CSV table of C-alpha atoms in Angstrom, one decimal:
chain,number,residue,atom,x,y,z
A,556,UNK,CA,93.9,40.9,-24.4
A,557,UNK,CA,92.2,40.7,-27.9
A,558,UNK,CA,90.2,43.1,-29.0
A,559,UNK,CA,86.2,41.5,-29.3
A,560,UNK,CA,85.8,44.3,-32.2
A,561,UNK,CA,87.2,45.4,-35.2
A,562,UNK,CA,85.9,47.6,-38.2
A,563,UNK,CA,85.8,46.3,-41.9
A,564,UNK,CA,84.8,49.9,-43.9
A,565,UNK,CA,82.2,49.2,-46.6
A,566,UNK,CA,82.0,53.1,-47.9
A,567,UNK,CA,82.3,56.6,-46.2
A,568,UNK,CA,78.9,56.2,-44.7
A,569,UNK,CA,78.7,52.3,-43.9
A,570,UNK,CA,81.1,50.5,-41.3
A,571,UNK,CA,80.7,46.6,-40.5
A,572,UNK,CA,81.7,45.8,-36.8
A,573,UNK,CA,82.7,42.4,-36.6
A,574,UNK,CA,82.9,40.4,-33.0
A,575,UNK,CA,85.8,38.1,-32.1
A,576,UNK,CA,82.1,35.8,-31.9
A,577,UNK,CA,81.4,36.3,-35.6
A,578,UNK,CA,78.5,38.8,-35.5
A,579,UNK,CA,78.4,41.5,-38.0
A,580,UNK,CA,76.7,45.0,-35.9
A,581,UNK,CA,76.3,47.7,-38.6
A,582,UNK,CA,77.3,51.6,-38.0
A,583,UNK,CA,75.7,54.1,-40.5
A,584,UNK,CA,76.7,57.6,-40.4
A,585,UNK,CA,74.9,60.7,-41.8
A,586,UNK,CA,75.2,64.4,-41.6
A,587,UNK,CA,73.6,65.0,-38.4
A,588,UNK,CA,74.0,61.1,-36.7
A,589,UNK,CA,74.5,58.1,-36.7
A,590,UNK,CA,72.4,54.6,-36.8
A,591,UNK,CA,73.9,51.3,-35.4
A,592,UNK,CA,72.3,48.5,-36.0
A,593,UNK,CA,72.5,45.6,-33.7
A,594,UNK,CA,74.3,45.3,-30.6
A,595,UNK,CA,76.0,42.0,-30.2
A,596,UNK,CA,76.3,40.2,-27.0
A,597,UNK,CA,76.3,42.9,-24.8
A,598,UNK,CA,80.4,42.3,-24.0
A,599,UNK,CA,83.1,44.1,-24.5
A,600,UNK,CA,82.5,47.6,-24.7
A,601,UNK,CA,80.8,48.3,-27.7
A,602,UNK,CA,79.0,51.9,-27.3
A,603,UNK,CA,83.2,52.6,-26.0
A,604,UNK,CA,84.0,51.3,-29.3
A,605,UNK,CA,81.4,53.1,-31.5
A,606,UNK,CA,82.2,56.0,-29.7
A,607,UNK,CA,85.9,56.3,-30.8
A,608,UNK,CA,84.4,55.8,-34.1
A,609,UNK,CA,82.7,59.0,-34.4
A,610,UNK,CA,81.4,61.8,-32.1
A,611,UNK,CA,77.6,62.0,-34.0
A,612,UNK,CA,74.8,61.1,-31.1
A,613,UNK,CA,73.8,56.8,-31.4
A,614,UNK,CA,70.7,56.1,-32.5
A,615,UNK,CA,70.2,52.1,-32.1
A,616,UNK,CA,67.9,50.0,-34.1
A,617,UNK,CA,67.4,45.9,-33.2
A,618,UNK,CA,66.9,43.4,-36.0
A,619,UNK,CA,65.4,41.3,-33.3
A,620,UNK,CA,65.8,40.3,-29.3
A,621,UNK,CA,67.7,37.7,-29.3
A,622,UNK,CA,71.0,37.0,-27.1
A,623,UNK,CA,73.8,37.7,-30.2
A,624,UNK,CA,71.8,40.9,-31.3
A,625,UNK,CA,70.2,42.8,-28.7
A,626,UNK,CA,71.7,42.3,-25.3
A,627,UNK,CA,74.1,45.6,-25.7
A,628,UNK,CA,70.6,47.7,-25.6
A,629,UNK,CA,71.4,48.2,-22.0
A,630,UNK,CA,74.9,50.6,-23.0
A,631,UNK,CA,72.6,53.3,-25.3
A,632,UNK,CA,70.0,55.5,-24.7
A,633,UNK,CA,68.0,55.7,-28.0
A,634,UNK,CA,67.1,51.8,-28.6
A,635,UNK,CA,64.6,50.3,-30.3
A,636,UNK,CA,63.2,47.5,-30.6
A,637,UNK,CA,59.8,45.5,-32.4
A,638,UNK,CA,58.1,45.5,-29.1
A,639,UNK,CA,56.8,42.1,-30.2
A,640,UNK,CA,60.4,40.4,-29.5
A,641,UNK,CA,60.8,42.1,-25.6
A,642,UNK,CA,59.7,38.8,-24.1
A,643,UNK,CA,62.5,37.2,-25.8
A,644,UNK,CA,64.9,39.7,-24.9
A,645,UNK,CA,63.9,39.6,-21.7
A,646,UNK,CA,64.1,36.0,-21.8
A,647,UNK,CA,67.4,36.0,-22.9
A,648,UNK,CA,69.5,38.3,-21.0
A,649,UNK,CA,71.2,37.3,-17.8
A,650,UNK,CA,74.4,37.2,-17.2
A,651,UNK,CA,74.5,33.5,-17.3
A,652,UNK,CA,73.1,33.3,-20.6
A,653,UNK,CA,75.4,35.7,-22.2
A,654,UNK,CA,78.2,33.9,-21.0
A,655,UNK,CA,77.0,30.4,-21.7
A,656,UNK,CA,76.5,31.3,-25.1
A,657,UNK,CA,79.7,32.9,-25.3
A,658,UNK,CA,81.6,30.6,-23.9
A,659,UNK,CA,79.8,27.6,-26.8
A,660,UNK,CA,81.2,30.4,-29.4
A,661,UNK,CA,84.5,30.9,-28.4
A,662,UNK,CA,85.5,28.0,-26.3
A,663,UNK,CA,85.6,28.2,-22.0
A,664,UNK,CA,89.4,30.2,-22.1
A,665,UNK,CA,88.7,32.9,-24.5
A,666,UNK,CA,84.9,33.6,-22.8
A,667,UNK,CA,86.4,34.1,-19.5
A,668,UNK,CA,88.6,36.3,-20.6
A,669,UNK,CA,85.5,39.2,-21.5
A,670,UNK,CA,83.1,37.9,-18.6
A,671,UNK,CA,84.3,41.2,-16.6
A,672,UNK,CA,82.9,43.1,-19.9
A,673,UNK,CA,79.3,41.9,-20.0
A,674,UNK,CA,76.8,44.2,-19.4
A,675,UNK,CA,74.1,44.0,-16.4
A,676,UNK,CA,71.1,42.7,-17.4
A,677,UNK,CA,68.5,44.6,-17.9
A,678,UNK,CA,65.4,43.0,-18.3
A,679,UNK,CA,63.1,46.3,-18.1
A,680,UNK,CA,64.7,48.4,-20.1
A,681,UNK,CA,62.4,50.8,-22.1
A,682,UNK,CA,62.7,50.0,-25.8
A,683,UNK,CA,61.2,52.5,-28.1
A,684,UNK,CA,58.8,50.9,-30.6
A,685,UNK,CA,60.3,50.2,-33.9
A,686,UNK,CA,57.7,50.1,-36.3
A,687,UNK,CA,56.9,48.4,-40.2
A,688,UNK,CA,58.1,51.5,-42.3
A,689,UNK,CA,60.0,53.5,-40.1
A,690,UNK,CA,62.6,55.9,-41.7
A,691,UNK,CA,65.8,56.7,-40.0
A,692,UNK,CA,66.6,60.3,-41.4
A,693,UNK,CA,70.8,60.6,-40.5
A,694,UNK,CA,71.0,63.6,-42.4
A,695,UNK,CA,72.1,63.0,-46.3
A,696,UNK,CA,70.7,59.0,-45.8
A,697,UNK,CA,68.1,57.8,-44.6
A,698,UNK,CA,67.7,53.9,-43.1
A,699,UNK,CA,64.5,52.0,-43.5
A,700,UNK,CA,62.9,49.4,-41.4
A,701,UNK,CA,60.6,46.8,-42.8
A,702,UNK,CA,59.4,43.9,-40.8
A,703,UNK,CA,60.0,40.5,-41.7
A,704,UNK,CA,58.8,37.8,-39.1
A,705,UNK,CA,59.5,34.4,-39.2
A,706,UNK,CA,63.0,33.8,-37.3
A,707,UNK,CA,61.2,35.5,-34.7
A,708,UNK,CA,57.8,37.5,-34.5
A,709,UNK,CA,59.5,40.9,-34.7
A,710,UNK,CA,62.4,40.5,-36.9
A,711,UNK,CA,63.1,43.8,-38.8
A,712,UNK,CA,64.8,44.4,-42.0
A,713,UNK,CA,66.5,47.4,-42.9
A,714,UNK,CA,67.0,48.9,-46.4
A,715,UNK,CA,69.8,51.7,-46.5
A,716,UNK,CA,68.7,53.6,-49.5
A,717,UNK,CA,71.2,55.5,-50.7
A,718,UNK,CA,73.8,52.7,-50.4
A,719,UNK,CA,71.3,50.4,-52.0
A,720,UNK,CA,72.3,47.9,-49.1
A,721,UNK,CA,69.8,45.7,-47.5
A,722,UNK,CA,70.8,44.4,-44.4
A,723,UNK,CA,68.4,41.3,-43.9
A,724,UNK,CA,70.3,40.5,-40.5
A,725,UNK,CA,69.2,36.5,-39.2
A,726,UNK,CA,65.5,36.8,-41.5
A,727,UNK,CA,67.3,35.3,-44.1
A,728,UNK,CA,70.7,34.3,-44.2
A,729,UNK,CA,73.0,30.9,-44.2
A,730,UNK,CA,71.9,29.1,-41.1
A,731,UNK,CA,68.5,30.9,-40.2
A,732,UNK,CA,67.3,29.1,-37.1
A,733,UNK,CA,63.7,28.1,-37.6
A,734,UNK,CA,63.4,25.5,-35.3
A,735,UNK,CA,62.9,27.4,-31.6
A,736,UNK,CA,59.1,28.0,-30.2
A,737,UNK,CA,59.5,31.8,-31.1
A,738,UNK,CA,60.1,30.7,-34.6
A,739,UNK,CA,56.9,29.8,-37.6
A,740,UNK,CA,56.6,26.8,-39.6
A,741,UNK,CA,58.6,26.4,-43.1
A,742,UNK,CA,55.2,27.2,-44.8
A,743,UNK,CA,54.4,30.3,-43.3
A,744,UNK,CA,58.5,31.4,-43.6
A,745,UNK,CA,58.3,31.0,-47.3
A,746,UNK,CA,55.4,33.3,-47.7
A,747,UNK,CA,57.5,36.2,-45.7
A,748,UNK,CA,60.2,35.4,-47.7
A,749,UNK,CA,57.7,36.0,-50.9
A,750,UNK,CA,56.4,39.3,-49.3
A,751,UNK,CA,59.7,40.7,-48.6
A,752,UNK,CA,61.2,39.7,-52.1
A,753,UNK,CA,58.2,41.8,-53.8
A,754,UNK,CA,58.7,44.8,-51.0
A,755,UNK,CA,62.6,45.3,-52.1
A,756,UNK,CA,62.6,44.4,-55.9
A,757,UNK,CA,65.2,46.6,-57.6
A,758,UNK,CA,66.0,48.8,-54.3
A,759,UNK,CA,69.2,47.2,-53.3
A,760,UNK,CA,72.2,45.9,-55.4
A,761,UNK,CA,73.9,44.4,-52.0
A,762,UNK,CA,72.6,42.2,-49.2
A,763,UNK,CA,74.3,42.3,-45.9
A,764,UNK,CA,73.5,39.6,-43.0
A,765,UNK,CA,74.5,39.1,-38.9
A,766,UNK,CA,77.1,35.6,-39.2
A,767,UNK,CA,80.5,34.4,-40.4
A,768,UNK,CA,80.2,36.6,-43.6
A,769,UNK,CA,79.1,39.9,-44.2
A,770,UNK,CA,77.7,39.8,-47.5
A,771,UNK,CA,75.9,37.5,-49.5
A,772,UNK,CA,74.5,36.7,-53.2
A,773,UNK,CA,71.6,38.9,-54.1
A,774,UNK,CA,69.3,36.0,-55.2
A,775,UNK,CA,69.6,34.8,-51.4
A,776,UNK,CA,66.0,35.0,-51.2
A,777,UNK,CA,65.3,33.1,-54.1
A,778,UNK,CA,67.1,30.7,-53.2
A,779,UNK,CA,65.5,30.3,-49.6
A,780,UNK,CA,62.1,30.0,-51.5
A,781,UNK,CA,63.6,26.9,-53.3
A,782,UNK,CA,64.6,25.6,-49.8
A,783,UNK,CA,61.6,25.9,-48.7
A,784,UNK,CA,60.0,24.1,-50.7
A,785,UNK,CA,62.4,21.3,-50.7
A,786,UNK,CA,62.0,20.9,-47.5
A,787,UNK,CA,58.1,20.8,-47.9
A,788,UNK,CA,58.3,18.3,-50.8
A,789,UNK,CA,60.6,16.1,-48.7
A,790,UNK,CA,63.6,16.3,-50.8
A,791,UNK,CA,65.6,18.5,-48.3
A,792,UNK,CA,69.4,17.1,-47.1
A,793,UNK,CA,68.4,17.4,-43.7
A,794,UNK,CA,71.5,17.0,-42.0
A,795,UNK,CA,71.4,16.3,-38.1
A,796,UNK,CA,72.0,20.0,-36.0
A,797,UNK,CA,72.3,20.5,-32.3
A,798,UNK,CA,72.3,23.8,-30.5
A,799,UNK,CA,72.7,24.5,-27.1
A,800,UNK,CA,70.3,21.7,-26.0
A,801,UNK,CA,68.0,21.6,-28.9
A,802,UNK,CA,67.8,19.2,-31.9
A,803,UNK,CA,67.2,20.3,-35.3
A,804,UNK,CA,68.4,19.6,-39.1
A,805,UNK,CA,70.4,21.7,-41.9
A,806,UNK,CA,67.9,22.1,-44.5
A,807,UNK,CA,71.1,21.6,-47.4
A,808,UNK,CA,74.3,20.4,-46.9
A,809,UNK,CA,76.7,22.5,-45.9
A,810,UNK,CA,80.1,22.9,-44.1
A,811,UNK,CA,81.3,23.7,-40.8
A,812,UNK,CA,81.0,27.4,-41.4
A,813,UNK,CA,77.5,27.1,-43.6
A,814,UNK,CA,78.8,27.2,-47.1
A,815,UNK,CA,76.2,25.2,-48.8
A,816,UNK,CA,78.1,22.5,-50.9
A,817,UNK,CA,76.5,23.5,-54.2
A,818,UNK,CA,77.1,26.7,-54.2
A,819,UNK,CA,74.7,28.9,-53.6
A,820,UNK,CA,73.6,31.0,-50.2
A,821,UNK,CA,70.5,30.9,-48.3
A,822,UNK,CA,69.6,27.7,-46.2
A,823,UNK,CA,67.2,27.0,-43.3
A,824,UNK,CA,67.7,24.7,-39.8
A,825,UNK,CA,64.6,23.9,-38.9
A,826,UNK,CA,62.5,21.0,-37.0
A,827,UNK,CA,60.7,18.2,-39.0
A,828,UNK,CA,57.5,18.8,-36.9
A,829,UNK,CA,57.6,22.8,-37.4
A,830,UNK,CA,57.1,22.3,-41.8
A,831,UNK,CA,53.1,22.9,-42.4
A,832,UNK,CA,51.2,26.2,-40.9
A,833,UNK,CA,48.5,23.6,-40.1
A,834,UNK,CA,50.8,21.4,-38.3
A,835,UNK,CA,50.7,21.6,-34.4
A,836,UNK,CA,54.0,22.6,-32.7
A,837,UNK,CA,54.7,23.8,-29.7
């Protein structure tokens, strides 16, 4: 059977884990331990897999709690989590949801073929807080979390600072789903956006996200800005998007994979009644 990981080294201290799903789940090793980052779907034996990756002791920080990020919470000990995305972890992870979102990423065949790996759901598990500003100290590097809400009300980013990496996760990336009732207007997204470009001016010289490619251009959030406002003028390309029962639009056109057509990276899928903080949505 294939394996639903593999490792793409970034330096001595950074390893990208990439699912058979397309996820990216980041491993960051110090002195004295090591931070992961993410934990996928909860299939396929990922603490197994980090564990064959080095013997330091797992510390595990969430971006957020949603179903391709946080449902492996269950195989660690040391987890946390912005306590203000638990309802949608909770929400989100039974069996039955795991698998039917597997099985829309990888096709029926394939999904059935890790459905024996899933782990049980476990919708009480005790997160520990992950707070605005915490430090990670691994020994020799240090891992900080910032929070930036919009994609949902606890997103985290994290800002390796000796790697200059910032790892911005789903907050702002090539298909950031804006469009679900966890989510905040375009309005209000574009003022995170603002906030979190002035936090990390001149700390990072890479950007790092969660889906189909690891990295992205460093003006990402720039750009998003721009689309944000394109879509609030009305000039957006707003091409029709459906997702696992819900109807949304592609801020700018794109391909199959999310490559915007002009060029650059950064683009929002979003609903047309979910544009104006004053707007009401539900």
């Amino acid at each position: 059977m294939e394996a639903f990981y593999h490792v793409e080294p970034v330096s001595e201290r950074l390893l990208a884990i990439k699912s058979l799903n397309g996820e990216f789940v980041y491993l960051i090793l110090g002195d004295s331990c090591a931070l992961l980052i993410d934990t996928c779907v909860g299939v396929g034996n990922l603490r197994k897999f980090v564990e064959n990756l080095t013997d330091l002791p797992i510390t595990v920080a969430l971006t957020h709690g949603h179903i391709d990020h946080a449902m492996g919470a269950p195989e660690f000990e040391n987890v946390y989590l912005n306590p203000t995305d638990i309802p949608i972890y909770q929400r989100q992870c039974s069996k039955e949801e795991r698998m039917g979102y597997l099985i829309a990423g990888l096709g029926d065949e394939l999904a059935q073929m890790f459905e024996h790996t899933l782990v049980d759901a476990a919708p009480d598990y005790l997160f520990k807080d992950l707070e605005d500003g915490q430090i990670f100290d691994l020994g020799g590097i240090r891992v900080s979390a910032y929070a930036f809400p919009g994609h949902t009300p606890g997103m985290m980013a994290f800002l390796i600072e000796e790697e200059e990496i910032l790892i911005l996760g789903d907050a702002c990336n090539n298909s950031t789903f804006l469009f679900d009732d966890d989510t905040v207007p375009v309005e209000t997204y574009q003022k995170a956006v603002c906030k979190a470009q002035l936090l990390f001016k001149g700390r990072f010289k890479k950007i790092f996200i969660s889906h189909h490619e690891m990295q992205v251009d460093i003006n990402i959030m720039s750009n998003m800005i721009d689309v944000c406002q394109d879509i609030m003028d009305d000039t957006a390309d707003d091409l029709p998007f459906h997702f696992m029962g819900m109807d949304a639009v592609i801020a700018k056109e794109c391909d199959k994979t999310f490559h915007r057509t002009d060029g650059k990276d950064g683009n929002l899928i979003y609903r047309k009644d979910k544009i104006f903080a004053k707007e009401d949505f539900k």
